[in-house]
Amino acid sequence: EVQLVESGGGLVTPGGSLRLSCATSEFTFSSYSMTWVRQAPGKGLEWVSSISSSSSYIYYADSVKGRFTISRDNAKDSLYLQMNSLRAEDTAVYYCARDILIFGSSGAFDYWGQGTLVTVSS
Amino acid sequence: EIVMTQSPATLSVSPGERATLSCRASQSIRSNLAWYQLKPGQAPRLLIYGASTRATGIPARFTGSGSGTEFTLTISSLQSEDFAVYYCQQYNNWPPLTFGGGTKVEIK
């Protein structure tokens, strides 16, 4: 069964940094584009960042551009999100998700993790 | 940026009844629309992609329809496990990928 497990969330002060990880299993990670999506408390889903299977294409939402960096390690079947200069409005549950297309980037996601909570507060 | 608008925000339905959820795009997205189900503490679940294709393992009571700017998710006979929040998402023109604001389906 395909699994995605996020980790690395926690409480951080404004201006601080955090690195999220998404460990995957039971599929060929290196063949799929991956994405981070977040949900702030009481709010809807917000796309954060996407990375293609070989890291050739990387995209960010304007709200995180210049502060967040997405990366992946295909040898470790893992996805990462380095979050710097964190703000209160970055408080959210962060989900990693797999694209439905193999060797492509459709922008739709068939498997998601359960999320990791990031709280930015002093 | 394509804006996705869902209605209603909350839908009160009795078990066994039909639920109809709407999603509108600010410009044509052809059939590049997905529907997701979210429950607290659980991973989001893909229900529909390509506007009308059910994802693997999704029961036939979930039906997606529409193209262009108007889309509908119909749940033909609500089961207890279907009470959740539903989001539509466009993937026709990105970045950015954009989601609707969600529709909460609650027990009447």
mmCIF file of C-alpha atoms in Angstrom:
data_model
loop_
_atom_site.group_PDB
_atom_site.id
_atom_site.type_symbol
_atom_site.label_atom_id
_atom_site.label_comp_id
_atom_site.label_asym_id
_atom_site.label_seq_id
_atom_site.Cartn_x
_atom_site.Cartn_y
_atom_site.Cartn_z
ATOM 1 C CA GLU A 1 0.000 0.000 0.000
ATOM 2 C CA VAL A 2 1.289 3.441 -0.957
ATOM 3 C CA GLN A 3 2.307 5.417 2.125
ATOM 4 C CA LEU A 4 3.332 9.015 2.689
ATOM 5 C CA VAL A 5 4.334 10.052 6.199
ATOM 6 C CA GLU A 6 5.131 13.648 7.060
ATOM 7 C CA SER A 7 7.313 14.691 9.974
ATOM 8 C CA GLY A 8 9.193 17.707 11.261
ATOM 9 C CA GLY A 9 6.323 19.919 12.296
ATOM 10 C CA GLY A 10 6.216 21.745 15.596
ATOM 11 C CA LEU A 11 6.171 25.095 17.349
ATOM 12 C CA VAL A 12 8.538 27.763 16.042
ATOM 13 C CA THR A 13 8.856 31.477 16.726
ATOM 14 C CA PRO A 14 8.265 34.044 13.981
ATOM 15 C CA GLY A 15 11.356 34.383 11.807
ATOM 16 C CA GLY A 16 12.457 30.870 12.620
ATOM 17 C CA SER A 17 13.044 27.874 10.398
ATOM 18 C CA LEU A 18 11.735 24.349 10.131
ATOM 19 C CA ARG A 19 12.372 21.448 7.778
ATOM 20 C CA LEU A 20 9.532 19.097 6.920
ATOM 21 C CA SER A 21 10.087 15.608 5.578
ATOM 22 C CA CYS A 22 7.804 13.213 3.748
ATOM 23 C CA ALA A 23 8.883 9.595 3.798
ATOM 24 C CA THR A 24 7.282 7.429 1.136
ATOM 25 C CA SER A 25 7.005 3.721 0.468
ATOM 26 C CA GLU A 26 5.416 1.103 -1.763
ATOM 27 C CA PHE A 27 5.798 2.985 -5.026
ATOM 28 C CA THR A 28 8.621 4.119 -7.325
ATOM 29 C CA PHE A 29 9.148 7.553 -5.793
ATOM 30 C CA SER A 30 11.596 8.672 -8.489
ATOM 31 C CA SER A 31 8.862 8.378 -11.147
ATOM 32 C CA TYR A 32 6.413 10.854 -9.628
ATOM 33 C CA SER A 33 6.128 14.581 -9.159
ATOM 34 C CA MET A 34 5.388 15.544 -5.569
ATOM 35 C CA THR A 35 3.673 18.474 -3.925
ATOM 36 C CA TRP A 36 3.151 20.189 -0.582
ATOM 37 C CA VAL A 37 -0.326 21.497 0.283
ATOM 38 C CA ARG A 38 -1.293 23.201 3.542
ATOM 39 C CA GLN A 39 -4.438 23.906 5.510
ATOM 40 C CA ALA A 40 -4.493 26.718 8.019
ATOM 41 C CA PRO A 41 -6.772 26.277 11.063
ATOM 42 C CA GLY A 42 -10.380 26.719 9.997
ATOM 43 C CA LYS A 43 -9.376 27.434 6.403
ATOM 44 C CA GLY A 44 -9.311 25.601 3.097
ATOM 45 C CA LEU A 45 -6.540 23.879 1.200
ATOM 46 C CA GLU A 46 -3.697 25.950 -0.226
ATOM 47 C CA TRP A 47 -1.106 24.716 -2.698
ATOM 48 C CA VAL A 48 2.436 25.462 -1.501
ATOM 49 C CA SER A 49 5.020 23.941 -3.850
ATOM 50 C CA SER A 50 5.595 21.203 -6.416
ATOM 51 C CA ILE A 51 8.672 19.408 -7.721
ATOM 52 C CA SER A 52 9.010 17.162 -10.751
ATOM 53 C CA SER A 53 10.358 13.620 -10.553
ATOM 54 C CA SER A 54 13.926 14.608 -11.421
ATOM 55 C CA SER A 55 13.771 18.014 -9.714
ATOM 56 C CA SER A 56 13.939 19.694 -13.133
ATOM 57 C CA TYR A 57 10.791 21.708 -12.491
ATOM 58 C CA ILE A 58 10.021 23.452 -9.209
ATOM 59 C CA TYR A 59 7.118 25.785 -8.503
ATOM 60 C CA TYR A 60 6.104 27.851 -5.493
ATOM 61 C CA ALA A 61 3.059 29.771 -4.388
ATOM 62 C CA ASP A 62 3.698 33.505 -4.239
ATOM 63 C CA SER A 63 3.001 33.421 -0.498
ATOM 64 C CA VAL A 64 6.102 31.282 0.157
ATOM 65 C CA LYS A 65 8.406 32.155 -2.723
ATOM 66 C CA GLY A 66 11.850 33.170 -1.499
ATOM 67 C CA ARG A 67 11.235 31.692 1.959
ATOM 68 C CA PHE A 68 10.487 27.996 1.320
ATOM 69 C CA THR A 69 12.568 25.483 -0.633
ATOM 70 C CA ILE A 70 11.245 22.168 -1.875
ATOM 71 C CA SER A 71 13.638 19.307 -2.563
ATOM 72 C CA ARG A 72 13.709 15.565 -2.874
ATOM 73 C CA ASP A 73 16.099 12.677 -2.459
ATOM 74 C CA ASN A 74 15.127 9.898 -4.842
ATOM 75 C CA ALA A 75 17.671 7.558 -3.262
ATOM 76 C CA LYS A 76 15.860 7.928 0.056
ATOM 77 C CA ASP A 77 12.303 8.067 -1.361
ATOM 78 C CA SER A 78 11.798 11.309 0.495
ATOM 79 C CA LEU A 79 10.449 14.793 -0.090
ATOM 80 C CA TYR A 80 11.419 17.874 1.908
ATOM 81 C CA LEU A 81 10.270 21.411 2.572
ATOM 82 C CA GLN A 82 12.745 23.845 4.096
ATOM 83 C CA MET A 83 10.797 26.714 5.611
ATOM 84 C CA ASN A 84 12.661 29.890 6.559
ATOM 85 C CA SER A 85 11.521 33.311 7.802
ATOM 86 C CA LEU A 86 8.342 31.748 9.129
ATOM 87 C CA ARG A 87 5.317 33.928 9.804
ATOM 88 C CA ALA A 88 2.189 33.462 11.869
ATOM 89 C CA GLU A 89 0.214 33.012 8.645
ATOM 90 C CA ASP A 90 2.311 29.930 7.823
ATOM 91 C CA THR A 91 0.622 28.105 10.713
ATOM 92 C CA ALA A 92 -1.075 25.115 9.135
ATOM 93 C CA VAL A 93 -1.171 21.386 8.690
ATOM 94 C CA TYR A 94 1.232 20.568 5.865
ATOM 95 C CA TYR A 95 0.449 17.619 3.602
ATOM 96 C CA CYS A 96 2.659 15.963 1.026
ATOM 97 C CA ALA A 97 0.895 14.483 -1.991
ATOM 98 C CA ARG A 98 1.746 12.362 -5.034
ATOM 99 C CA ASP A 99 0.782 13.365 -8.570
ATOM 100 C CA ILE A 100 -1.588 10.975 -10.314
ATOM 101 C CA LEU A 101 0.629 10.828 -13.392
ATOM 102 C CA ILE A 102 3.701 8.676 -13.641
ATOM 103 C CA PHE A 103 6.555 10.515 -15.387
ATOM 104 C CA GLY A 104 4.479 13.695 -15.544
ATOM 105 C CA SER A 105 2.946 16.553 -13.604
ATOM 106 C CA SER A 106 -0.809 16.739 -13.934
ATOM 107 C CA GLY A 107 -1.418 18.765 -10.798
ATOM 108 C CA ALA A 108 -3.945 16.299 -9.355
ATOM 109 C CA PHE A 109 -3.003 14.090 -6.425
ATOM 110 C CA ASP A 110 -3.971 10.514 -5.727
ATOM 111 C CA TYR A 111 -2.163 9.835 -2.455
ATOM 112 C CA TRP A 112 -1.703 12.138 0.495
ATOM 113 C CA GLY A 113 -0.093 11.903 3.889
ATOM 114 C CA GLN A 114 -1.936 12.630 7.126
ATOM 115 C CA GLY A 115 -0.099 15.894 7.577
ATOM 116 C CA THR A 116 2.186 17.535 10.096
ATOM 117 C CA LEU A 117 1.233 20.622 12.095
ATOM 118 C CA VAL A 118 3.405 23.702 11.966
ATOM 119 C CA THR A 119 2.642 26.426 14.511
ATOM 120 C CA VAL A 120 4.371 29.782 14.238
ATOM 121 C CA SER A 121 3.912 31.745 17.429
ATOM 122 C CA SER A 122 5.880 33.677 19.987
ATOM 123 C CA GLU B 1 -4.819 32.906 -11.215
ATOM 124 C CA ILE B 2 -7.950 30.811 -11.628
ATOM 125 C CA VAL B 3 -10.420 31.316 -8.792
ATOM 126 C CA MET B 4 -12.519 28.329 -7.752
ATOM 127 C CA THR B 5 -15.851 28.980 -6.020
ATOM 128 C CA GLN B 6 -17.788 26.243 -4.241
ATOM 129 C CA SER B 7 -21.404 26.305 -3.148
ATOM 130 C CA PRO B 8 -23.019 25.925 -0.783
ATOM 131 C CA ALA B 9 -20.545 26.377 2.044
ATOM 132 C CA THR B 10 -22.561 23.944 4.164
ATOM 133 C CA LEU B 11 -25.022 21.304 3.029
ATOM 134 C CA SER B 12 -27.306 19.595 5.548
ATOM 135 C CA VAL B 13 -28.457 16.215 4.303
ATOM 136 C CA SER B 14 -30.129 13.188 5.860
ATOM 137 C CA PRO B 15 -28.497 9.771 5.482
ATOM 138 C CA GLY B 16 -29.761 8.066 2.344
ATOM 139 C CA GLU B 17 -30.518 11.338 0.575
ATOM 140 C CA ARG B 18 -28.753 12.823 -2.428
ATOM 141 C CA ALA B 19 -26.170 15.591 -2.069
ATOM 142 C CA THR B 20 -25.248 17.936 -4.899
ATOM 143 C CA LEU B 21 -22.136 20.082 -4.570
ATOM 144 C CA SER B 22 -21.188 22.807 -7.041
ATOM 145 C CA CYS B 23 -17.861 24.210 -8.150
ATOM 146 C CA ARG B 24 -17.303 27.110 -10.538
ATOM 147 C CA ALA B 25 -14.060 28.219 -12.181
ATOM 148 C CA SER B 26 -13.355 31.849 -13.033
ATOM 149 C CA GLN B 27 -12.329 30.778 -16.543
ATOM 150 C CA SER B 28 -12.493 27.587 -18.535
ATOM 151 C CA ILE B 29 -10.470 24.717 -17.120
ATOM 152 C CA ARG B 30 -11.770 22.170 -19.652
ATOM 153 C CA SER B 31 -12.089 18.941 -17.646
ATOM 154 C CA ASN B 32 -9.014 19.434 -15.478
ATOM 155 C CA LEU B 33 -10.834 19.303 -12.167
ATOM 156 C CA ALA B 34 -10.431 17.076 -9.124
ATOM 157 C CA TRP B 35 -12.604 16.531 -6.056
ATOM 158 C CA TYR B 36 -11.189 15.603 -2.650
ATOM 159 C CA GLN B 37 -12.784 14.509 0.616
ATOM 160 C CA LEU B 38 -11.306 15.676 3.928
ATOM 161 C CA LYS B 39 -12.035 14.336 7.372
ATOM 162 C CA PRO B 40 -10.374 15.586 10.571
ATOM 163 C CA GLY B 41 -7.132 13.805 11.329
ATOM 164 C CA GLN B 42 -7.155 11.837 8.088
ATOM 165 C CA ALA B 43 -5.288 12.102 4.829
ATOM 166 C CA PRO B 44 -7.249 13.850 2.102
ATOM 167 C CA ARG B 45 -8.807 11.402 -0.335
ATOM 168 C CA LEU B 46 -9.017 11.826 -4.094
ATOM 169 C CA LEU B 47 -12.554 11.099 -5.279
ATOM 170 C CA ILE B 48 -12.707 12.329 -8.860
ATOM 171 C CA TYR B 49 -10.213 13.550 -11.443
ATOM 172 C CA GLY B 50 -10.700 14.646 -15.016
ATOM 173 C CA ALA B 51 -14.028 16.069 -13.795
ATOM 174 C CA SER B 52 -15.772 12.700 -14.020
ATOM 175 C CA THR B 53 -13.342 9.806 -13.532
ATOM 176 C CA ARG B 54 -13.643 8.063 -10.203
ATOM 177 C CA ALA B 55 -10.355 7.366 -8.477
ATOM 178 C CA THR B 56 -9.375 3.835 -7.511
ATOM 179 C CA GLY B 57 -11.667 2.373 -4.883
ATOM 180 C CA ILE B 58 -14.209 5.196 -4.891
ATOM 181 C CA PRO B 59 -17.803 3.935 -4.635
ATOM 182 C CA ALA B 60 -20.152 4.434 -7.557
ATOM 183 C CA ARG B 61 -22.407 6.690 -5.475
ATOM 184 C CA PHE B 62 -19.873 9.476 -6.133
ATOM 185 C CA THR B 63 -20.363 11.055 -9.554
ATOM 186 C CA GLY B 64 -18.555 14.016 -11.043
ATOM 187 C CA SER B 65 -19.810 16.001 -14.005
ATOM 188 C CA GLY B 66 -19.257 19.218 -15.913
ATOM 189 C CA SER B 67 -16.628 20.904 -18.044
ATOM 190 C CA GLY B 68 -15.454 24.409 -18.796
ATOM 191 C CA THR B 69 -16.430 26.476 -15.787
ATOM 192 C CA GLU B 70 -19.296 24.591 -14.100
ATOM 193 C CA PHE B 71 -18.841 21.334 -12.216
ATOM 194 C CA THR B 72 -20.892 19.148 -9.915
ATOM 195 C CA LEU B 73 -20.167 16.377 -7.447
ATOM 196 C CA THR B 74 -23.192 14.238 -6.664
ATOM 197 C CA ILE B 75 -23.363 11.726 -3.843
ATOM 198 C CA SER B 76 -26.395 9.627 -4.705
ATOM 199 C CA SER B 77 -27.252 8.174 -1.295
ATOM 200 C CA LEU B 78 -25.306 9.574 1.612
ATOM 201 C CA GLN B 79 -23.696 7.090 3.952
ATOM 202 C CA SER B 80 -22.503 7.937 7.448
ATOM 203 C CA GLU B 81 -18.882 7.911 6.294
ATOM 204 C CA ASP B 82 -19.604 10.556 3.642
ATOM 205 C CA PHE B 83 -20.129 13.393 6.094
ATOM 206 C CA ALA B 84 -16.984 15.434 5.539
ATOM 207 C CA VAL B 85 -15.641 18.514 3.781
ATOM 208 C CA TYR B 86 -15.261 18.389 -0.007
ATOM 209 C CA TYR B 87 -12.889 20.491 -2.090
ATOM 210 C CA CYS B 88 -12.638 20.998 -5.808
ATOM 211 C CA GLN B 89 -9.278 21.831 -7.393
ATOM 212 C CA GLN B 90 -8.286 22.972 -10.865
ATOM 213 C CA TYR B 91 -5.131 21.754 -12.562
ATOM 214 C CA ASN B 92 -5.665 23.134 -16.045
ATOM 215 C CA ASN B 93 -3.519 26.230 -15.759
ATOM 216 C CA TRP B 94 -0.800 26.271 -13.112
ATOM 217 C CA PRO B 95 1.071 27.393 -11.209
ATOM 218 C CA PRO B 96 -0.664 28.216 -9.079
ATOM 219 C CA LEU B 97 -2.869 25.209 -8.423
ATOM 220 C CA THR B 98 -6.061 26.457 -6.823
ATOM 221 C CA PHE B 99 -8.743 24.953 -4.614
ATOM 222 C CA GLY B 100 -12.285 25.971 -3.891
ATOM 223 C CA GLY B 101 -13.251 27.092 -0.414
ATOM 224 C CA GLY B 102 -14.874 23.752 0.412
ATOM 225 C CA THR B 103 -18.352 22.440 1.097
ATOM 226 C CA LYS B 104 -19.104 20.854 4.446
ATOM 227 C CA VAL B 105 -21.632 18.053 4.203
ATOM 228 C CA GLU B 106 -23.264 17.640 7.582
ATOM 229 C CA ILE B 107 -25.966 15.444 9.030
ATOM 230 C CA LYS B 108 -29.415 16.983 8.940
#
